[in-house]
Short mmCIF file of C-alpha atoms in Angstrom, two decimals:
data_model
loop_
_atom_site.label_atom_id
_atom_site.label_comp_id
_atom_site.label_asym_id
_atom_site.label_seq_id
_atom_site.Cartn_x
_atom_site.Cartn_y
_atom_site.Cartn_z
CA MET A 1413 14.62 -8.15 17.52
CA ASN A 1414 12.70 -9.82 14.72
CA ASN A 1415 11.80 -8.32 11.36
CA TYR A 1416 8.20 -8.66 10.18
CA LEU A 1417 6.61 -8.08 6.77
CA ILE A 1418 2.86 -7.60 7.08
CA TYR A 1419 -0.01 -7.85 4.60
CA LEU A 1420 -3.76 -7.42 4.93
CA ILE A 1421 -5.92 -9.04 2.27
CA TYR A 1422 -9.59 -9.79 1.87
CA GLY A 1423 -12.04 -9.76 -0.99
CA ASN A 1424 -11.88 -11.00 -4.57
CA SER A 1425 -9.22 -12.82 -6.59
CA ASP A 1426 -7.69 -9.61 -7.98
CA TYR A 1427 -6.27 -8.79 -4.55
CA TYR A 1428 -4.96 -12.32 -4.11
CA ASN A 1429 -3.22 -12.14 -7.48
CA GLU A 1430 -1.58 -8.89 -6.35
CA LEU A 1431 -0.47 -10.56 -3.12
CA TYR A 1432 0.89 -13.53 -5.08
CA TYR A 1433 2.96 -11.26 -7.34
CA SER A 1434 4.20 -9.21 -4.39
CA LEU A 1435 5.34 -12.28 -2.48
CA LEU A 1436 7.03 -13.77 -5.54
CA SER A 1437 9.09 -10.60 -5.86
CA PHE A 1438 9.81 -10.59 -2.12
CA TYR A 1439 11.10 -14.18 -1.99
CA LYS A 1440 13.21 -13.54 -5.07
CA PHE A 1441 15.51 -11.49 -2.81
CA HIS A 1442 14.97 -13.04 0.63
CA SER A 1443 15.22 -16.47 2.25
CA ASN A 1444 12.29 -18.03 4.06
CA GLU A 1445 13.91 -17.48 7.47
CA ALA A 1446 15.33 -13.95 7.20
CA ILE A 1447 12.04 -12.04 7.64
CA SER A 1448 8.81 -13.31 9.16
CA VAL A 1449 5.84 -12.75 6.85
CA ILE A 1450 2.46 -12.20 8.51
CA ILE A 1451 -0.69 -12.25 6.40
CA TYR A 1452 -4.08 -11.20 7.75
CA THR A 1453 -6.56 -12.89 5.44
CA ASP A 1454 -10.13 -14.00 4.91
CA ASN A 1455 -8.91 -16.97 2.81
CA GLU A 1456 -6.52 -19.03 4.89
CA ASN A 1457 -6.71 -21.98 2.48
CA PHE A 1458 -5.37 -19.89 -0.42
CA ILE A 1459 -2.32 -18.86 1.62
CA LYS A 1460 -1.62 -22.44 2.71
CA GLU A 1461 -2.03 -23.80 -0.82
CA HIS A 1462 0.16 -21.31 -2.69
CA PHE A 1463 2.80 -19.84 -0.39
CA PRO A 1464 5.73 -21.03 1.78
CA LYS A 1465 4.70 -22.84 4.93
CA GLU A 1466 6.72 -20.49 7.14
CA ILE A 1467 4.23 -17.66 6.58
CA ILE A 1468 2.27 -16.70 9.69
CA ILE A 1469 -1.44 -16.69 8.89
CA LYS A 1470 -3.91 -14.55 10.85
CA SER A 1471 -7.46 -15.45 9.84
CA ILE A 1472 -10.04 -12.67 9.83
CA ASN A 1473 -13.74 -13.38 9.41
CA LYS A 1474 -16.63 -11.10 8.48
CA ASP A 1475 -17.32 -10.22 12.11
CA LYS A 1476 -13.71 -9.19 12.70
CA LEU A 1477 -13.66 -7.10 9.53
CA ALA A 1478 -16.92 -5.42 10.47
CA LYS A 1479 -15.52 -4.57 13.89
CA TRP A 1480 -12.31 -3.17 12.39
CA ILE A 1481 -14.15 -1.13 9.78
CA GLY A 1482 -16.22 0.28 12.61
CA THR A 1483 -19.31 2.44 12.66
CA THR A 1484 -17.76 4.87 10.20
CA ASN A 1485 -17.90 2.15 7.51
CA TYR A 1486 -14.42 3.21 6.36
CA ILE A 1487 -12.65 0.18 4.89
CA TYR A 1488 -9.09 1.55 5.08
CA ARG A 1489 -9.45 1.77 8.84
CA THR A 1490 -8.58 -1.94 8.80
CA LYS A 1491 -4.92 -1.10 8.09
CA VAL A 1492 -4.71 0.74 11.42
CA LYS A 1493 -6.32 -2.18 13.26
CA VAL A 1494 -3.92 -4.71 11.73
CA LEU A 1495 -0.89 -2.70 12.82
CA GLN A 1496 -2.36 -2.31 16.30
CA ASP A 1497 -2.80 -6.08 16.46
CA VAL A 1498 0.77 -6.72 15.30
CA HIS A 1499 2.15 -4.17 17.76
CA SER A 1500 0.21 -5.80 20.61
CA ASN A 1501 1.40 -9.34 19.85
CA TYR A 1502 4.94 -8.98 18.54
CA THR A 1503 8.11 -7.11 19.42
CA GLY A 1504 10.45 -6.02 16.67
CA HIS A 1505 10.59 -4.13 13.39
CA PHE A 1506 7.38 -3.91 11.37
CA LEU A 1507 6.95 -3.20 7.66
CA PHE A 1508 3.41 -3.15 6.29
CA VAL A 1509 2.94 -3.20 2.51
CA ASP A 1510 -0.20 -3.01 0.39
CA THR A 1511 -0.81 -5.93 -1.95
CA ASP A 1512 -0.23 -3.79 -5.08
CA THR A 1513 3.51 -3.64 -4.48
CA TYR A 1514 6.59 -5.44 -5.75
CA PHE A 1515 10.11 -5.70 -4.41
CA LYS A 1516 13.03 -4.40 -6.43
CA LYS A 1517 15.79 -5.74 -4.18
CA ASN A 1518 16.64 -6.94 -0.68
CA ILE A 1519 15.07 -4.75 2.02
CA ASN A 1520 17.43 -5.39 4.94
CA GLU A 1521 18.49 -1.73 4.79
CA LEU A 1522 14.90 -0.68 5.49
CA TYR A 1523 14.83 -2.83 8.61
CA ALA A 1524 18.16 -1.35 9.68
CA ILE A 1525 16.57 2.11 9.51
CA ILE A 1526 13.53 0.91 11.46
CA ALA A 1527 15.82 -0.70 14.07
CA GLN A 1528 17.29 2.76 14.74
CA ASN A 1529 13.78 4.06 15.54
CA GLY A 1530 13.40 5.30 11.98
CA VAL A 1531 10.15 5.48 10.03
CA VAL A 1532 9.69 4.14 6.51
CA MET A 1533 6.92 5.10 4.08
CA ASP A 1534 6.35 4.61 0.36
CA LEU A 1535 7.34 7.99 -1.08
CA CYS A 1536 6.83 11.68 -0.45
CA GLU A 1537 3.99 13.30 -2.42
CA GLY A 1538 4.87 16.80 -1.23
CA LYS A 1539 2.97 19.47 0.63
CA LEU A 1540 -0.77 19.79 0.11
CA VAL A 1541 -0.34 23.40 -0.99
CA ASP A 1542 1.80 22.28 -3.95
CA ASN A 1543 -0.44 19.39 -5.02
CA ASN A 1544 -3.19 20.18 -7.54
CA GLY A 1545 -4.51 16.64 -7.89
CA GLY A 1546 -8.21 15.97 -7.39
CA ILE A 1547 -7.91 14.37 -3.95
CA ALA A 1548 -5.51 17.05 -2.73
CA ARG A 1549 -8.00 19.73 -3.80
CA LYS A 1550 -10.75 17.98 -1.83
CA VAL A 1551 -8.55 17.81 1.26
CA LYS A 1552 -7.62 21.49 0.99
CA ARG A 1553 -11.28 22.51 0.59
CA PHE A 1554 -12.16 20.48 3.66
CA LEU A 1555 -9.31 21.94 5.73
CA LYS A 1556 -10.60 25.45 5.02
CA LYS A 1557 -13.74 24.41 6.91
CA GLN A 1558 -12.02 22.42 9.64
CA ASN A 1559 -8.31 22.03 10.31
CA GLN A 1560 -8.29 21.18 14.01
CA PHE A 1561 -9.26 17.91 15.68
CA SER A 1562 -9.68 17.04 19.34
CA LEU A 1563 -8.85 13.40 20.13
CA PRO A 1564 -9.56 11.43 23.34
CA SER A 1565 -5.99 10.09 23.65
CA ASP A 1566 -4.06 13.21 22.69
CA SER A 1567 -3.83 16.11 25.12
CA GLU A 1568 -2.95 18.51 22.31
CA MET A 1569 -5.25 19.65 19.52
CA VAL A 1570 -4.26 18.17 16.14
CA THR A 1571 -3.87 20.88 13.51
CA ILE A 1572 -3.48 20.12 9.80
CA ASN A 1573 -3.13 22.83 7.17
CA GLU A 1574 -1.99 23.24 3.57
CA GLN A 1575 1.66 23.02 4.62
CA PHE A 1576 1.07 19.41 5.69
CA THR A 1577 3.45 17.03 3.91
CA VAL A 1578 1.83 13.86 2.57
CA TRP A 1579 3.61 10.54 2.13
CA ASN A 1580 1.98 7.63 0.32
CA SER A 1581 1.05 4.95 2.86
CA GLY A 1582 1.37 1.90 0.58
CA VAL A 1583 4.44 1.10 2.68
CA ILE A 1584 4.57 1.80 6.42
CA GLY A 1585 7.49 0.84 8.66
CA PHE A 1586 8.27 1.44 12.34
CA ASN A 1587 9.34 -0.54 15.40
CA SER A 1588 7.86 -1.46 18.77
CA ASN A 1589 8.88 1.91 20.23
CA PHE A 1590 6.23 3.75 18.21
CA LEU A 1591 3.31 4.06 20.63
CA LYS A 1592 0.83 6.33 18.86
CA LEU A 1593 -1.37 3.80 17.01
CA GLN A 1594 -4.40 4.58 19.18
CA GLN A 1595 -4.05 8.25 18.28
CA VAL A 1596 -3.68 7.31 14.59
CA GLU A 1597 -7.01 5.47 14.79
CA GLU A 1598 -8.73 8.40 16.50
CA LEU A 1599 -7.45 10.92 13.97
CA VAL A 1600 -8.48 8.67 11.07
CA ASP A 1601 -11.98 8.43 12.52
CA ALA A 1602 -12.26 12.14 13.27
CA PHE A 1603 -11.01 13.14 9.82
CA TYR A 1604 -13.18 10.65 7.93
CA ILE A 1605 -16.38 11.33 9.87
CA LYS A 1606 -16.13 15.01 9.00
CA SER A 1607 -14.74 14.78 5.46
CA LYS A 1608 -15.67 11.35 3.99
CA ILE A 1609 -12.39 11.58 2.04
CA PHE A 1610 -10.94 8.10 1.45
CA ILE A 1611 -7.31 9.04 2.27
CA ALA A 1612 -8.19 9.62 5.94
CA GLU A 1613 -6.00 6.60 6.84
CA GLN A 1614 -3.09 8.21 5.01
CA ILE A 1615 -3.62 11.48 6.89
CA GLY A 1616 -3.68 9.72 10.26
CA PHE A 1617 -0.48 7.77 9.72
CA ASN A 1618 1.26 10.76 8.16
CA TYR A 1619 0.53 13.06 11.07
CA TYR A 1620 1.77 10.83 13.87
CA LEU A 1621 4.63 9.13 12.04
CA GLN A 1622 6.02 12.51 10.99
CA GLN A 1623 5.76 13.74 14.58
CA TYR A 1624 7.91 10.76 15.52
CA LYS A 1625 10.52 10.91 12.72
CA THR A 1626 10.90 12.20 9.17
CA PRO A 1627 10.08 9.16 7.00
CA PHE A 1628 12.59 7.41 4.78
CA SER A 1629 11.31 6.58 1.29
CA ALA A 1630 11.02 2.89 0.39
CA GLU A 1631 10.70 3.61 -3.36
CA ASP A 1632 14.22 2.38 -4.21
CA TYR A 1633 13.34 -0.96 -2.63
CA ILE A 1634 9.58 -1.43 -3.09
CA HIS A 1635 7.39 -0.06 -5.86
CA HIS A 1636 3.72 0.69 -5.16
CA TYR A 1637 1.70 0.64 -8.39
CA TRP A 1638 -1.51 2.08 -6.92
CA TYR A 1639 -1.99 4.12 -10.12
CA PHE A 1640 -2.21 1.06 -12.40
CA LYS A 1641 -5.31 -1.00 -11.61
CA GLU A 1642 -5.20 -2.29 -15.19
CA PHE A 1643 -2.34 -4.52 -14.07
CA ARG A 1644 -4.90 -6.82 -12.50
CA GLY A 1645 -5.82 -8.09 -15.96
CA VAL A 1646 -2.15 -8.77 -16.69
CA LEU A 1647 -1.81 -10.70 -13.43
CA LYS A 1648 -4.85 -12.82 -14.22
CA HIS A 1649 -3.35 -13.68 -17.62
CA PHE A 1650 0.04 -14.39 -16.01
CA PHE A 1651 -1.25 -16.82 -13.40
CA ASN A 1652 -3.57 -18.57 -15.84
CA HIS A 1653 -0.68 -18.99 -18.29
CA PHE A 1654 1.69 -20.40 -15.66
CA ASN A 1655 -0.86 -22.33 -13.61
CA ASP A 1656 1.30 -25.48 -13.67
CA LYS A 1657 4.41 -23.83 -12.21
CA SER A 1658 5.48 -23.93 -8.57
CA PHE A 1659 6.02 -20.87 -6.38
CA GLU A 1660 9.78 -21.19 -6.84
CA GLU A 1661 9.48 -21.55 -10.64
CA LEU A 1662 7.23 -18.50 -10.90
CA GLN A 1663 9.89 -16.30 -9.29
CA ASN A 1664 11.89 -16.63 -12.53
CA GLU A 1665 8.97 -15.38 -14.66
CA ILE A 1666 7.77 -12.23 -12.90
CA GLU A 1667 10.12 -9.81 -14.66
CA LYS A 1668 8.10 -10.40 -17.84
CA ILE A 1669 5.27 -8.28 -16.44
CA ASP A 1670 6.92 -5.38 -14.60
CA PRO A 1671 3.99 -2.99 -13.82
CA LYS A 1672 6.17 0.12 -13.87
CA LEU A 1673 7.22 -0.63 -17.45
CA LEU A 1674 3.75 -1.67 -18.59
CA ALA A 1675 2.23 1.52 -17.16
CA HIS A 1676 4.60 3.81 -19.06
CA ASP A 1677 2.07 4.85 -21.74
CA LYS A 1678 -0.59 5.54 -19.13
CA ILE A 1679 1.78 7.73 -17.11
CA GLU A 1680 2.79 9.66 -20.24
CA TYR A 1681 -0.87 10.08 -21.26
CA LYS A 1682 -1.72 11.56 -17.86
CA LYS A 1683 0.93 14.23 -18.41
CA ARG A 1684 -0.63 15.44 -21.67
CA SER A 1685 -2.75 18.56 -21.97
CA PHE A 1686 -6.51 18.30 -22.36
CA LEU A 1687 -6.33 19.02 -26.10
CA SER A 1688 -3.56 16.50 -26.61
CA LYS A 1689 -5.62 13.85 -24.84
CA GLN A 1690 -8.64 14.65 -27.01
CA TRP A 1691 -6.54 14.44 -30.19
CA ARG A 1692 -5.26 11.03 -29.16
CA LYS A 1693 -8.75 9.73 -28.44
CA ILE A 1694 -10.11 11.02 -31.77
CA PHE A 1695 -7.29 10.04 -34.12
CA LEU A 1696 -5.95 6.92 -32.41
CA GLY A 1697 -9.26 5.71 -31.06
CA ARG A 1698 -7.90 5.16 -27.56
CA LYS A 1699 -6.38 6.97 -24.61
CA TRP A 1700 -3.43 4.61 -24.28
CA LYS A 1701 -2.75 0.90 -24.15
CA ILE A 1702 -0.72 -1.45 -21.98
CA ALA A 1703 2.71 -2.14 -23.49
CA ASP A 1704 3.24 -5.51 -25.15
CA TYR A 1705 4.64 -8.35 -23.07
CA ASN A 1706 5.51 -11.98 -23.83
CA LEU A 1707 4.93 -14.79 -21.38
#
């Protein structure tokens, strides 16, 4: 069966720069024929102008997006709808990645896991009970009020408590044998309608994928830099600086702006105590800064 790499992108140029960087890193380790790339996009011309012609383009207009977002007005619901569409139209091994990702090496091993009915996700963030982050606290407060959900397509009540293990959904992989995408959508809707917490999509995928199989972490293969939105400024600088280079030529330049390295000071700052952060702001005049890089 075929291997598919799937993206969903719409909106401003920042997202398209992220997609550009992600695809540059992908093609650095893969040939044009080995894996079929599918991009759901509101800017078909950008894809045709900048990327290899073998890419499968699925155009989505405002009406389609509005339908996928649904009456809940929850934008991340679109990820569920894309994977439902792929599952309905293709047979094989599917790997969805967010645009703010980059590839560290060849991912054939991930597809081999998926081919054996395995599940792939970004990385494990642990049980809710052990997570003291702001979003985790919101989820735990909500679950104290409601932790059971009745869904039209699931005969059993869905129960989620503080022992629930959360995986980041910046990478999602499964094959055609996974048949619970309708239930994922229903759980996402039920959770978001009641909670208005933006990781409802993550909860929905986590619940049903973990019922199917324990996920395998993609972190050794694909890095998801969701924590580093400041990288968008670096990407803008990068593509403006190299605006005369071809797609193939740019593949040799991307290591100059590795987001994991450039985010080091931010990650270290986040680990500091409150007093240490205040000292840094007062005496250094800043929280942290992006590491130097040379283009």
